[in-house]
């Protein structure tokens, strides 16, 4: 099937999902061997105004941002500013408190550092305060010996890896993102960690899927579940959270504000060259996307397989982890990642927070034509 045929099939699928009411607005982007082969936009970005989804509309995408943040760490490694076995405390001395001097960059990237939780009383304002969150993380007591277990670092991954990058470069994270990643790739106005207030009117407005609320009643869950130590209930991913101006403006590198084509372009540039830009050497890409840690997640209870900053396997994991596929899903049903075997990178962004069914449908089409 030609690129034009693939684009048309994905556009028809997106239009059908919007017309059926399954989605309000979404984007799908596919790159193959560094070339864009599909760039789909459909539906409404803001139902209050009727503003349509454009190809460059940024969506708040929760954990999809972890992939971009991890890629910044790999760029630092490529530049010789750190190695994966560098102790975090060598870059960030305060982090050594409470026996964390053995935590390495590799542990931080593979969710095995043992510091997955943020203080339960953390407010939105505190979450948006970089220095306050990094100070709390530096003073945290580890839940396990680094490298001996895995547990999803929902918020802390962003602050931990982000501060590693900031200390290694001596520059604010959004500046590093722009100069090392989004600027060279030509996507500085489509992928943000902290989104300037002047640009926030372009962002899609998130909505809750009513069926998600019926099947996932947050209030009915016990407050002492391990996952609520990582992301307290009042900070759990929701449309209200992702629509807040302070959240959009803050550097929260566990998430990102991005279009599908921007984050897919990042993964394409991890795989190889995109318009003359290659972020990582082939050897670096192989190391960064190989299995680094696995096991039963201490917070979520699921079996997990992590490369260095990326989850391994297709989004639905229905047939078990595919070692050639790496990426990140976002709460609410978005996904971005790539397949090393076929040289394909793809992403789905959407504004109705539901499950991964749309991603699974798109992935079936994309993987059928790899």
Coordinates of N, CA and C in Angstrom, one line a residue, residues 156-336:
X156 N 7.3 11.6 39.2 CA 8.7 11.8 39.6 C 9.7 11.5 38.4
X157 N 9.3 10.7 37.5 CA 10.2 10.4 36.3 C 10.5 11.8 35.7
X158 N 9.6 12.6 35.5 CA 9.8 13.9 34.8 C 10.8 14.8 35.6
X159 N 10.5 14.9 36.9 CA 11.4 15.8 37.7 C 12.8 15.1 37.8
X160 N 12.9 13.8 38.0 CA 14.1 13.2 38.2 C 15.0 13.3 36.9
X161 N 14.4 12.8 35.8 CA 15.2 12.9 34.5 C 15.4 14.3 34.1
X162 N 14.4 15.1 34.3 CA 14.5 16.5 33.9 C 15.6 17.3 34.6
X163 N 15.7 17.0 36.0 CA 16.7 17.7 36.7 C 18.1 17.1 36.4
X164 N 18.2 15.8 36.0 CA 19.4 15.3 35.5 C 19.9 16.1 34.3
X165 N 19.0 16.3 33.4 CA 19.3 17.0 32.1 C 19.7 18.4 32.5
X166 N 18.9 19.1 33.4 CA 19.2 20.5 33.7 C 20.6 20.6 34.4
X167 N 20.9 19.7 35.3 CA 22.2 19.8 35.9 C 23.3 19.5 34.9
X168 N 23.1 18.6 34.0 CA 24.1 18.2 33.1 C 24.4 19.3 32.1
X169 N 23.4 20.1 31.7 CA 23.5 21.1 30.7 C 23.7 22.5 31.3
X170 N 23.2 22.7 32.5 CA 23.2 24.0 33.1 C 22.2 24.9 32.6
X171 N 21.1 24.3 31.9 CA 20.1 25.2 31.3 C 18.7 24.6 31.7
X172 N 17.7 25.5 31.7 CA 16.3 25.1 32.0 C 15.9 24.1 30.9
X173 N 15.0 23.2 31.4 CA 14.6 22.1 30.6 C 13.9 22.5 29.3
X174 N 13.0 23.5 29.3 CA 12.4 23.9 28.1 C 13.3 24.5 27.1
X175 N 14.4 25.1 27.6 CA 15.4 25.7 26.7 C 16.2 24.5 26.1
X176 N 16.5 23.5 26.8 CA 17.2 22.3 26.3 C 16.3 21.7 25.2
X177 N 15.1 21.5 25.5 CA 14.1 20.9 24.6 C 14.1 21.7 23.3
X178 N 14.1 23.0 23.3 CA 14.0 23.8 22.1 C 15.3 23.8 21.3
X179 N 16.4 23.9 22.0 CA 17.7 24.0 21.3 C 18.2 22.6 20.8
X180 N 17.9 21.6 21.5 CA 18.5 20.3 21.2 C 17.5 19.3 20.4
X181 N 16.2 19.6 20.5 CA 15.2 18.7 20.0 C 14.2 19.4 19.1
X182 N 13.4 20.2 19.6 CA 12.3 20.7 18.8 C 12.7 21.8 17.8
X183 N 13.7 22.6 18.1 CA 14.2 23.5 17.2 C 14.9 22.9 15.9
X184 N 15.8 22.0 16.1 CA 16.4 21.3 15.0 C 15.4 20.5 14.1
X185 N 14.4 20.0 14.8 CA 13.4 19.2 14.1 C 12.3 20.0 13.5
X186 N 12.3 21.3 13.7 CA 11.3 22.2 13.2 C 9.9 22.1 13.8
X187 N 9.8 21.7 15.1 CA 8.6 21.5 15.8 C 8.5 22.3 17.1
X188 N 9.2 23.4 17.1 CA 9.2 24.2 18.4 C 7.9 24.8 18.7
X189 N 7.0 24.9 17.7 CA 5.7 25.5 18.0 C 4.6 24.4 18.1
X190 N 5.0 23.1 18.2 CA 4.1 22.0 18.3 C 4.3 21.1 19.5
X191 N 5.5 21.1 20.1 CA 5.8 20.3 21.2 C 6.4 21.1 22.3
X192 N 5.7 21.1 23.4 CA 6.2 21.9 24.6 C 6.2 21.0 25.8
X193 N 7.1 21.4 26.8 CA 6.9 20.9 28.2 C 6.1 22.0 28.9
X194 N 6.7 23.2 29.1 CA 5.9 24.4 29.5 C 5.5 25.1 28.3
X195 N 4.1 25.4 28.2 CA 3.6 26.0 27.0 C 3.3 27.5 27.4
X196 N 3.9 28.4 26.6 CA 3.7 29.8 26.9 C 2.2 30.2 26.9
X197 N 1.8 31.1 27.8 CA 0.4 31.5 27.9 C -0.1 32.0 26.6
X198 N 0.8 32.7 25.8 CA 0.4 33.2 24.5 C 0.0 32.2 23.5
X199 N 0.4 30.9 23.7 CA 0.1 29.8 22.8 C -1.0 28.9 23.3
X200 N -1.4 29.1 24.5 CA -2.4 28.1 25.1 C -3.8 28.1 24.4
X201 N -4.1 29.2 23.7 CA -5.4 29.2 23.0 C -5.4 28.3 21.8
X202 N -4.2 27.8 21.4 CA -4.2 26.8 20.3 C -4.4 25.4 20.8
X203 N -4.3 25.2 22.1 CA -4.4 23.8 22.7 C -5.8 23.2 22.6
X204 N -5.9 21.9 22.3 CA -7.2 21.3 22.4 C -7.7 21.2 23.8
X205 N -9.0 21.3 24.0 CA -9.6 21.2 25.3 C -9.9 19.7 25.6
X206 N -9.5 19.2 26.7 CA -9.7 17.8 27.1 C -11.1 17.6 27.6
X207 N -11.7 16.5 27.4 CA -13.0 16.1 27.9 C -12.9 14.7 28.5
X208 N -13.8 14.4 29.5 CA -13.9 13.1 30.0 C -14.9 12.2 29.2
X209 N -14.5 11.0 29.0 CA -15.4 10.1 28.3 C -16.3 9.5 29.4
X210 N -17.7 9.7 29.2 CA -18.6 9.3 30.2 C -18.5 7.8 30.6
X211 N -18.2 7.0 29.6 CA -18.0 5.6 29.8 C -16.8 5.3 30.7
X212 N -15.8 6.1 30.6 CA -14.6 5.9 31.4 C -14.9 6.1 32.9
X213 N -15.8 7.2 33.1 CA -16.2 7.4 34.5 C -17.0 6.3 35.1
X214 N -17.8 5.6 34.2 CA -18.6 4.5 34.7 C -17.7 3.3 35.1
X215 N -16.6 3.1 34.4 CA -15.8 1.9 34.6 C -14.6 2.2 35.5
X216 N -14.3 3.5 35.7 CA -13.2 3.8 36.6 C -13.6 4.9 37.5
X217 N -14.1 4.5 38.7 CA -14.6 5.5 39.7 C -13.5 5.8 40.6
X218 N -12.8 6.9 40.4 CA -11.7 7.3 41.2 C -12.0 7.4 42.7
X219 N -13.2 8.0 43.0 CA -13.5 8.2 44.4 C -13.8 6.9 45.1
X220 N -14.2 5.9 44.4 CA -14.5 4.6 45.1 C -13.3 3.8 45.4
X221 N -12.1 4.2 44.9 CA -10.9 3.4 45.2 C -10.3 3.9 46.5
X222 N -9.7 2.9 47.3 CA -9.1 3.2 48.6 C -8.0 4.3 48.4
X223 N -7.9 5.2 49.4 CA -6.9 6.2 49.3 C -5.5 5.7 49.5
X224 N -5.4 4.5 50.1 CA -4.0 4.0 50.4 C -3.5 3.1 49.3
X225 N -4.1 3.0 48.1 CA -3.5 2.3 47.1 C -2.1 2.8 46.7
X226 N -1.2 1.9 46.4 CA 0.2 2.4 46.1 C 0.2 3.4 45.0
X227 N -0.6 3.3 44.0 CA -0.6 4.2 42.8 C -0.9 5.6 43.3
X228 N -1.7 5.8 44.4 CA -2.0 7.1 44.8 C -0.9 7.8 45.6
X229 N 0.2 7.0 45.9 CA 1.4 7.6 46.5 C 2.2 8.2 45.4
X230 N 2.1 7.7 44.2 CA 2.8 8.2 43.1 C 2.1 9.4 42.5
X231 N 0.8 9.3 42.4 CA -0.1 10.4 41.9 C -1.3 10.5 42.8
X232 N -1.3 11.4 43.8 CA -2.4 11.6 44.7 C -3.7 11.8 43.9
X233 N -4.8 11.4 44.5 CA -6.1 11.4 43.8 C -6.4 12.8 43.2
X234 N -6.1 13.9 43.9 CA -6.5 15.2 43.4 C -5.5 15.7 42.3
X235 N -4.5 14.9 42.0 CA -3.6 15.2 40.9 C -3.7 14.1 39.8
X236 N -4.6 13.2 39.9 CA -4.7 12.1 39.0 C -5.1 12.7 37.6
X237 N -4.6 12.0 36.5 CA -4.9 12.5 35.2 C -6.4 12.7 34.9
X238 N -6.8 13.9 34.5 CA -8.2 14.2 34.2 C -8.2 15.3 33.2
X239 N -9.4 15.5 32.6 CA -9.6 16.7 31.7 C -9.4 18.0 32.5
X240 N -9.9 18.1 33.7 CA -9.8 19.3 34.4 C -8.3 19.6 34.7
X241 N -7.5 18.6 35.0 CA -6.1 18.8 35.2 C -5.4 19.3 34.0
X242 N -5.7 18.7 32.9 CA -5.0 19.0 31.6 C -5.4 20.3 31.0
X243 N -6.5 20.9 31.4 CA -7.0 22.1 30.9 C -6.6 23.3 31.7
X244 N -5.9 23.1 32.9 CA -5.6 24.2 33.7 C -4.4 25.1 33.1
X245 N -4.5 26.4 33.2 CA -3.5 27.3 32.6 C -2.2 27.1 33.3
X246 N -2.2 26.9 34.6 CA -0.9 26.7 35.3 C -0.2 25.4 34.9
X247 N -1.0 24.3 34.7 CA -0.5 23.0 34.3 C 0.1 23.1 32.9
X248 N -0.6 23.8 32.0 CA -0.2 24.0 30.6 C 1.1 24.8 30.6
X249 N 1.3 25.8 31.5 CA 2.5 26.6 31.4 C 3.7 26.0 32.1
X250 N 3.5 25.0 33.0 CA 4.6 24.5 33.8 C 5.4 23.5 33.0
X251 N 6.7 23.5 33.4 CA 7.6 22.4 32.9 C 7.2 21.1 33.7
X252 N 6.4 20.3 33.2 CA 6.0 19.0 33.8 C 6.4 17.9 32.8
X253 N 7.7 17.5 32.9 CA 8.2 16.6 31.8 C 7.8 15.2 31.9
X254 N 6.9 14.8 32.8 CA 6.3 13.5 32.8 C 5.1 13.5 31.8
X255 N 4.8 14.7 31.3 CA 3.8 14.9 30.2 C 4.3 15.9 29.2
X256 N 3.5 16.1 28.2 CA 3.8 17.1 27.2 C 2.6 17.6 26.5
X257 N 2.7 18.8 25.9 CA 1.7 19.4 25.1 C 2.2 19.3 23.7
X258 N 1.6 18.5 22.9 CA 2.2 18.1 21.6 C 1.1 17.7 20.6
X259 N 1.5 18.0 19.3 CA 0.7 17.4 18.2 C 1.2 16.0 17.9
X260 N 0.4 15.2 17.2 CA 0.8 13.8 16.9 C 2.0 13.9 16.0
X261 N 2.0 14.8 15.0 CA 3.1 14.7 14.1 C 4.5 15.2 14.7
X262 N 4.4 16.0 15.7 CA 5.6 16.5 16.4 C 6.2 15.4 17.2
X263 N 5.5 14.7 18.0 CA 6.1 13.6 18.8 C 6.4 12.4 17.9
X264 N 5.7 12.2 16.9 CA 6.1 11.1 15.9 C 7.4 11.4 15.3
X265 N 7.6 12.7 15.0 CA 8.9 13.2 14.3 C 10.0 13.0 15.3
X266 N 9.8 13.2 16.6 CA 10.9 12.9 17.6 C 11.3 11.4 17.5
X267 N 10.3 10.5 17.5 CA 10.6 9.1 17.5 C 11.3 8.7 16.2
X268 N 10.9 9.3 15.1 CA 11.5 9.1 13.8 C 13.0 9.5 13.8
X269 N 13.3 10.6 14.5 CA 14.7 11.0 14.6 C 15.5 10.3 15.6
X270 N 14.8 9.5 16.5 CA 15.5 8.5 17.3 C 15.9 7.3 16.5
X271 N 15.0 6.9 15.6 CA 15.3 5.8 14.7 C 16.4 6.1 13.7
X272 N 16.4 7.3 13.2 CA 17.3 7.6 12.1 C 17.3 9.1 11.7
X273 N 17.6 9.4 10.5 CA 17.7 10.8 10.0 C 16.4 11.3 9.6
X274 N 16.1 12.5 10.0 CA 14.8 13.2 9.5 C 15.3 14.6 9.0
X275 N 15.1 14.8 7.7 CA 15.5 16.1 7.1 C 16.9 16.5 7.5
X276 N 17.8 15.6 7.5 CA 19.2 15.9 7.9 C 19.5 15.9 9.4
X277 N 18.5 15.7 10.2 CA 18.7 15.7 11.7 C 18.7 14.2 12.2
X278 N 19.7 13.8 12.9 CA 19.7 12.5 13.6 C 20.0 12.8 15.0
X279 N 19.2 12.5 16.0 CA 19.4 12.8 17.4 C 20.4 11.9 18.0
X280 N 20.4 10.6 17.6 CA 21.3 9.6 18.3 C 22.0 8.8 17.3
X281 N 23.2 8.3 17.7 CA 23.9 7.4 16.8 C 23.2 6.0 16.8
X282 N 23.4 5.2 15.8 CA 22.8 3.9 15.8 C 23.1 3.1 17.0
X283 N 24.3 3.1 17.5 CA 24.6 2.3 18.7 C 23.8 2.9 19.9
X284 N 23.7 4.2 20.0 CA 23.0 4.8 21.1 C 21.5 4.4 21.0
X285 N 20.9 4.5 19.9 CA 19.5 4.1 19.7 C 19.3 2.6 20.1
X286 N 20.2 1.7 19.7 CA 20.1 0.3 20.1 C 20.1 0.2 21.7
X287 N 21.1 0.9 22.3 CA 21.2 0.8 23.8 C 20.0 1.4 24.5
X288 N 19.6 2.6 24.0 CA 18.5 3.3 24.6 C 17.1 2.5 24.5
X289 N 17.0 1.7 23.5 CA 15.7 1.1 23.3 C 15.7 -0.4 23.6
X290 N 16.8 -0.9 24.2 CA 16.9 -2.3 24.6 C 16.3 -2.5 26.0
X291 N 15.9 -3.7 26.3 CA 15.4 -4.0 27.6 C 16.4 -3.6 28.7
X292 N 15.9 -2.8 29.7 CA 16.8 -2.3 30.8 C 16.3 -2.8 32.2
X293 N 15.0 -3.0 32.3 CA 14.4 -3.5 33.6 C 13.0 -4.0 33.3
X294 N 12.6 -5.0 34.1 CA 11.3 -5.7 33.9 C 10.9 -6.3 35.2
X295 N 9.6 -6.6 35.3 CA 9.1 -7.3 36.4 C 7.7 -6.8 36.8
X296 N 7.1 -7.2 37.9 CA 5.8 -6.8 38.3 C 5.9 -5.4 38.9
X297 N 5.1 -4.5 38.4 CA 5.2 -3.1 38.8 C 4.7 -3.0 40.2
X298 N 5.6 -2.3 41.1 CA 5.3 -2.2 42.5 C 4.1 -1.3 42.8
X299 N 3.7 -0.5 41.9 CA 2.6 0.4 42.1 C 1.3 0.0 41.4
X300 N 1.5 -0.4 40.1 CA 0.3 -0.7 39.3 C -0.1 -2.2 39.3
X301 N 0.9 -3.1 39.6 CA 0.6 -4.5 39.7 C 0.7 -5.3 38.4
X302 N 1.0 -4.5 37.3 CA 1.1 -5.2 36.0 C 2.5 -5.6 35.7
X303 N 2.7 -6.5 34.8 CA 4.0 -6.9 34.3 C 4.5 -5.8 33.3
X304 N 5.7 -5.3 33.5 CA 6.2 -4.2 32.7 C 7.6 -4.5 32.2
X305 N 7.9 -4.0 31.0 CA 9.2 -4.1 30.4 C 9.6 -2.7 30.0
X306 N 10.8 -2.3 30.5 CA 11.2 -0.9 30.2 C 12.6 -0.9 29.5
X307 N 12.7 -0.1 28.5 CA 14.0 0.3 28.0 C 14.4 1.5 28.8
X308 N 15.3 2.3 28.3 CA 15.8 3.5 29.0 C 14.9 4.7 28.7
X309 N 13.7 4.7 29.4 CA 12.8 5.8 29.3 C 11.6 5.5 28.4
X310 N 11.6 4.4 27.8 CA 10.5 4.0 26.9 C 9.9 2.7 27.4
X311 N 8.6 2.5 27.3 CA 8.0 1.2 27.5 C 8.2 0.3 26.2
X312 N 8.4 -1.0 26.4 CA 8.6 -1.9 25.3 C 7.3 -2.6 25.0
X313 N 7.1 -2.7 23.7 CA 5.9 -3.4 23.2 C 4.9 -2.5 22.6
X314 N 4.0 -3.1 21.8 CA 2.9 -2.4 21.2 C 1.9 -1.9 22.3
X315 N 1.2 -0.9 22.0 CA 0.3 -0.2 23.0 C -0.6 -1.1 23.8
X316 N -1.2 -2.1 23.1 CA -2.2 -3.0 23.7 C -1.6 -4.2 24.4
X317 N -0.3 -4.5 24.0 CA 0.4 -5.6 24.6 C -0.3 -7.0 24.5
X318 N -1.3 -7.0 23.5 CA -2.1 -8.2 23.5 C -1.4 -9.5 23.2
X319 N -0.3 -9.4 22.4 CA 0.5 -10.6 22.1 C 1.8 -10.7 22.8
X320 N 1.9 -9.9 23.9 CA 3.2 -9.9 24.6 C 4.1 -8.8 24.1
X321 N 5.1 -8.4 24.8 CA 5.9 -7.3 24.4 C 6.7 -7.6 23.1
X322 N 6.7 -6.7 22.2 CA 7.5 -6.8 21.0 C 8.8 -6.0 21.3
X323 N 9.9 -6.7 21.3 CA 11.2 -6.0 21.7 C 11.6 -5.0 20.7
X324 N 11.0 -4.9 19.5 CA 11.4 -3.9 18.6 C 10.6 -2.6 18.7
X325 N 9.5 -2.7 19.4 CA 8.6 -1.5 19.5 C 8.9 -0.8 20.9
X326 N 9.0 0.5 20.9 CA 9.2 1.3 22.1 C 8.4 2.6 22.0
X327 N 7.9 3.0 23.1 CA 7.1 4.3 23.1 C 6.5 4.5 24.5
X328 N 5.5 5.4 24.5 CA 4.8 5.7 25.8 C 3.4 5.9 25.5
X329 N 2.5 5.3 26.3 CA 1.1 5.6 26.3 C 0.8 6.7 27.3
X330 N -0.3 7.5 27.0 CA -0.7 8.5 28.0 C -2.0 8.2 28.5
X331 N -2.2 8.6 29.8 CA -3.6 8.4 30.4 C -4.6 9.0 29.6
X332 N -5.7 8.3 29.3 CA -6.8 8.8 28.5 C -6.7 8.3 27.1
X333 N -5.7 7.5 26.7 CA -5.7 6.8 25.4 C -4.9 7.4 24.3
X334 N -3.9 8.1 24.6 CA -2.9 8.5 23.5 C -1.7 7.6 23.5
X335 N -0.9 7.7 22.5 CA 0.3 6.9 22.4 C 1.2 7.5 21.3
X336 N 2.5 7.3 21.6 CA 3.5 7.6 20.6 C 4.7 6.7 20.7

